[in-house]
PDB file of C-alpha atoms in Angstrom:
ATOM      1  CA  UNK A   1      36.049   1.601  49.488  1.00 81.00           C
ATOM      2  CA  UNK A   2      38.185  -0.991  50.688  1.00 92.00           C
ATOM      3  CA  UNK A   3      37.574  -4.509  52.093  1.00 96.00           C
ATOM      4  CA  UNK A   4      38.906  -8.213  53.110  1.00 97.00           C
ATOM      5  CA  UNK A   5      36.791 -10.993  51.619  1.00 97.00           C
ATOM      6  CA  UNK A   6      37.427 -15.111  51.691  1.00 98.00           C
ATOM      7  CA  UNK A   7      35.419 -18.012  49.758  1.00 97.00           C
ATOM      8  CA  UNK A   8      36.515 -21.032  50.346  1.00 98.00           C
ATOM      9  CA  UNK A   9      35.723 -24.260  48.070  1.00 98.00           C
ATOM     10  CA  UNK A  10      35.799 -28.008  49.431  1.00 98.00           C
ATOM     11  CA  UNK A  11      37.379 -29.762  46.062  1.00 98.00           C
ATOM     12  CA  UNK A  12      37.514 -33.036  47.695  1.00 98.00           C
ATOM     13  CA  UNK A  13      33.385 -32.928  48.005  1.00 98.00           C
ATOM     14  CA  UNK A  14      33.025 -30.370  44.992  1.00 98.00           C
ATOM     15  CA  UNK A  15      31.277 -27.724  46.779  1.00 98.00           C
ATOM     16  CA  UNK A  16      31.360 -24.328  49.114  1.00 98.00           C
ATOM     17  CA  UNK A  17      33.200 -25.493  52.874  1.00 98.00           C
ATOM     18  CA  UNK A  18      30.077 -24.224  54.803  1.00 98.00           C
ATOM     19  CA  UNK A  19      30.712 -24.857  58.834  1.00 98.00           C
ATOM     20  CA  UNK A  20      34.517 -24.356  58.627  1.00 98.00           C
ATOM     21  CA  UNK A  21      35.854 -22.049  61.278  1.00 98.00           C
ATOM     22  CA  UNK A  22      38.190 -18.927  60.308  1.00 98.00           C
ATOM     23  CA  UNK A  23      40.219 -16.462  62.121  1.00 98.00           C
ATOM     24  CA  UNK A  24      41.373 -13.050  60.858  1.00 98.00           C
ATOM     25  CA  UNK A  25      44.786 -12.049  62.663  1.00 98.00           C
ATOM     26  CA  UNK A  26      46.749  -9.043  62.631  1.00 98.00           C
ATOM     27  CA  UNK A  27      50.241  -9.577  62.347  1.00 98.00           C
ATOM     28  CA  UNK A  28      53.241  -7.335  63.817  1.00 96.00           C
ATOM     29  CA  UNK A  29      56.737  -8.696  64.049  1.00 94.00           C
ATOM     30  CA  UNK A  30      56.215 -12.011  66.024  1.00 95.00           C
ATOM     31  CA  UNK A  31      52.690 -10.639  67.963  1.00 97.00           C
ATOM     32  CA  UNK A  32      49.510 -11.835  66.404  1.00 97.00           C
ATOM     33  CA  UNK A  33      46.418 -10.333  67.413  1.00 98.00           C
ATOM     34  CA  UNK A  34      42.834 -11.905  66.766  1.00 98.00           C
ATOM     35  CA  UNK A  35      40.894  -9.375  65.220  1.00 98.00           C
ATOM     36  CA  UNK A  36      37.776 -11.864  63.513  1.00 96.00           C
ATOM     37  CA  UNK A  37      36.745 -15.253  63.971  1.00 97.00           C
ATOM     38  CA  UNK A  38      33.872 -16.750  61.979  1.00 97.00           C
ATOM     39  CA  UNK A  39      32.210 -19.871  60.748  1.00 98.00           C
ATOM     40  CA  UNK A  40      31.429 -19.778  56.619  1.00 98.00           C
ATOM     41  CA  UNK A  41      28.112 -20.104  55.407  1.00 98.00           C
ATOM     42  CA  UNK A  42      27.052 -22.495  53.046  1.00 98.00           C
ATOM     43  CA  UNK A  43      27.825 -20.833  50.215  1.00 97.00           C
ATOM     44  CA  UNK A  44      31.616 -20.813  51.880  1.00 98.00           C
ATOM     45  CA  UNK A  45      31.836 -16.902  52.707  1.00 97.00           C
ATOM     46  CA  UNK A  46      31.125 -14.695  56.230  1.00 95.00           C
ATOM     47  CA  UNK A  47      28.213 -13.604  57.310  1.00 92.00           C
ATOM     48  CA  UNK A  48      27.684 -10.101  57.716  1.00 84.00           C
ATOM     49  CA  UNK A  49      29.824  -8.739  55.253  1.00 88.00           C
ATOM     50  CA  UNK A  50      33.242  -8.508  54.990  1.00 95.00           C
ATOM     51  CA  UNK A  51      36.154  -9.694  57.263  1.00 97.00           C
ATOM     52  CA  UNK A  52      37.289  -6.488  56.997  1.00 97.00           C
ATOM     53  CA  UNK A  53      35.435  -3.364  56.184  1.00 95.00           C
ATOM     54  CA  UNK A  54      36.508   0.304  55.085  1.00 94.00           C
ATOM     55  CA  UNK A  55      36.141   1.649  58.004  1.00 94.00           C
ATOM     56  CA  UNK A  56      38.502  -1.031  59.608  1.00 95.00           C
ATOM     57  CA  UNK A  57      41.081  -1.493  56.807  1.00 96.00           C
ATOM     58  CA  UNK A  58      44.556  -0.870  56.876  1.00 96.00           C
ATOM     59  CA  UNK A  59      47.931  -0.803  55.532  1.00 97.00           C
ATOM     60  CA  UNK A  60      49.413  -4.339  57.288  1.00 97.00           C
ATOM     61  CA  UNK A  61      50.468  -7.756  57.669  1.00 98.00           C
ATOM     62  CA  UNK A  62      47.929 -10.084  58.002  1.00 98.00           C
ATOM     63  CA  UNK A  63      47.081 -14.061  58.504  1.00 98.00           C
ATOM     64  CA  UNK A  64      43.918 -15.932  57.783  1.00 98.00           C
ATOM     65  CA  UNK A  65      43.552 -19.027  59.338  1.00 98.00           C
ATOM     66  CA  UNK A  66      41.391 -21.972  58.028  1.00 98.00           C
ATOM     67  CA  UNK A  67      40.520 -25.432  60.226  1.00 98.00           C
ATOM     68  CA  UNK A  68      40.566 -27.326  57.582  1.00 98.00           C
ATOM     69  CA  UNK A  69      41.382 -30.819  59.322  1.00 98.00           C
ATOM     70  CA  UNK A  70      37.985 -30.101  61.765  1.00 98.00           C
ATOM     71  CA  UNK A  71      36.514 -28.929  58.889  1.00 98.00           C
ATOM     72  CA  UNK A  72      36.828 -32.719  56.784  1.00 98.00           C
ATOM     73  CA  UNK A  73      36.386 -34.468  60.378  1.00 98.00           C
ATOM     74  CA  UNK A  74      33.180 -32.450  60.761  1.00 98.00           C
ATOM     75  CA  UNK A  75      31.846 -34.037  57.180  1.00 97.00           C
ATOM     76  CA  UNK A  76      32.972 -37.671  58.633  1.00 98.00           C
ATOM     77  CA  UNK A  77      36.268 -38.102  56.396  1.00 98.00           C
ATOM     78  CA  UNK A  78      38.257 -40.435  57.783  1.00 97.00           C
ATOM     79  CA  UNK A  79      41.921 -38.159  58.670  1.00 97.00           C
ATOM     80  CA  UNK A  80      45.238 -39.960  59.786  1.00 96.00           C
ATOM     81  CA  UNK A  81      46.507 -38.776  63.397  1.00 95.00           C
ATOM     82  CA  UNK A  82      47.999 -36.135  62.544  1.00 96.00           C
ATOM     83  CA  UNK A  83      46.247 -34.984  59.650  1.00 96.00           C
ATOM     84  CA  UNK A  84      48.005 -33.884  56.909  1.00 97.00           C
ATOM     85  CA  UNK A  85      46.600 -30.249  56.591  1.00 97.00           C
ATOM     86  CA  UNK A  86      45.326 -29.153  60.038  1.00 97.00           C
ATOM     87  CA  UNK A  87      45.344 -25.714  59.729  1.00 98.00           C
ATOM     88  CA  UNK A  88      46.198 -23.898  57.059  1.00 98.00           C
ATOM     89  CA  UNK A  89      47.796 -20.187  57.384  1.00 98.00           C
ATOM     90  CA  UNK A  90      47.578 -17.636  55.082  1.00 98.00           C
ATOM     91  CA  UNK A  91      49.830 -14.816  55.493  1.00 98.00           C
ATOM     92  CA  UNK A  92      49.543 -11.574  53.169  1.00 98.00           C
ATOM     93  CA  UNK A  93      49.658  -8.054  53.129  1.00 98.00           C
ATOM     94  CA  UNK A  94      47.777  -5.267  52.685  1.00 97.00           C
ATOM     95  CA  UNK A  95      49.659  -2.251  50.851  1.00 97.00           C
ATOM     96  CA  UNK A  96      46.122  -0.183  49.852  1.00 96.00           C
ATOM     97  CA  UNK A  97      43.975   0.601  52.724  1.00 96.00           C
ATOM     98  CA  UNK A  98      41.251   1.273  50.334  1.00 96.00           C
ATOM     99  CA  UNK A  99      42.025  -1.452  47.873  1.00 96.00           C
ATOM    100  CA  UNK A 100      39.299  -4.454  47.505  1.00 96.00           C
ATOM    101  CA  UNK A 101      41.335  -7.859  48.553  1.00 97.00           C
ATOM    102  CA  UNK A 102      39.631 -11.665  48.238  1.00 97.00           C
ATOM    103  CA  UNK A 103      41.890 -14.468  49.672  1.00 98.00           C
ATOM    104  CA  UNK A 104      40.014 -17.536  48.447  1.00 98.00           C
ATOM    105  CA  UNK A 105      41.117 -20.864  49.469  1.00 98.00           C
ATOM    106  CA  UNK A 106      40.561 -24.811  47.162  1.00 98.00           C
ATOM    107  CA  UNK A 107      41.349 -27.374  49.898  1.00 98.00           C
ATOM    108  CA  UNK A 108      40.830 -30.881  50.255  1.00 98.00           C
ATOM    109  CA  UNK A 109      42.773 -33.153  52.958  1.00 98.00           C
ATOM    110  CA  UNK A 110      45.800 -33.249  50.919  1.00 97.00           C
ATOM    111  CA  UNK A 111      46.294 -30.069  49.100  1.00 98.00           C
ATOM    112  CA  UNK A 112      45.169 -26.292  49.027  1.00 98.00           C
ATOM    113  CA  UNK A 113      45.773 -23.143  46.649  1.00 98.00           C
ATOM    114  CA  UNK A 114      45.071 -19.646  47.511  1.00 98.00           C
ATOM    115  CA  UNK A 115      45.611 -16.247  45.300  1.00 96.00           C
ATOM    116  CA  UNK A 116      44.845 -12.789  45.564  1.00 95.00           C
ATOM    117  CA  UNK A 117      41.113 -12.874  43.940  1.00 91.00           C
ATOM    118  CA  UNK A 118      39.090 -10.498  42.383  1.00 85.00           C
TER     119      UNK A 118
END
């Protein structure tokens, strides 16, 4: 049974980024829909399951984006005007409808690295 997961790890602060805002899009050509938007929990992940569940996966582009600069604001570090890493988009695709797929995010102010988890 197929799903969309995210965890997303604050390395700057060494822990789980509970409080930062997400949004799930679906992407087609240059039309991006909103399909999801939640706030992690403190271990880092969504509430209620997953971003995407098998009854509402599919075959797709997609884009996951994380508010990372309101995130570090949020937690009082000091950002320059503009911040370095605002938001940052993840774009991917889903080929398997009923394939499991985990996008996790490491992000501090000045860097990030994502991969297809596990």
């Amino acid at each position: 049974m197929g799903h969309l997961s995210t965890h997303v790890l604050d390395t700057m602060h060494g822990c789980p980024a509970a409080g930062m805002k997400i949004t799930l899009q679906r992407v087609e050509g240059a039309h991006a829909e909103t399909l999801r938007e939640v706030v992690l929990n403190p271990d880092g992940r969504s509430d209620g399951g997953p971003l995407l569940d098998a009854g509402s996966m599919a075959a797709g582009r997609y884009r996951l984006l994380f508010e990372v600069g309101a995130y570090f604001r949020a937690r009082g570090v000091a950002l320059p005007e503009p911040a370095f890493i605002d938001t940052v988009p993840v774009d991917f695709g889903i080929a398997d409808a009923d394939g499991h797929y985990h996008v996790p995010l490491l992000v501090s102010p000045w860097t990030y690295s994502t991969y297809r988890g596990s």
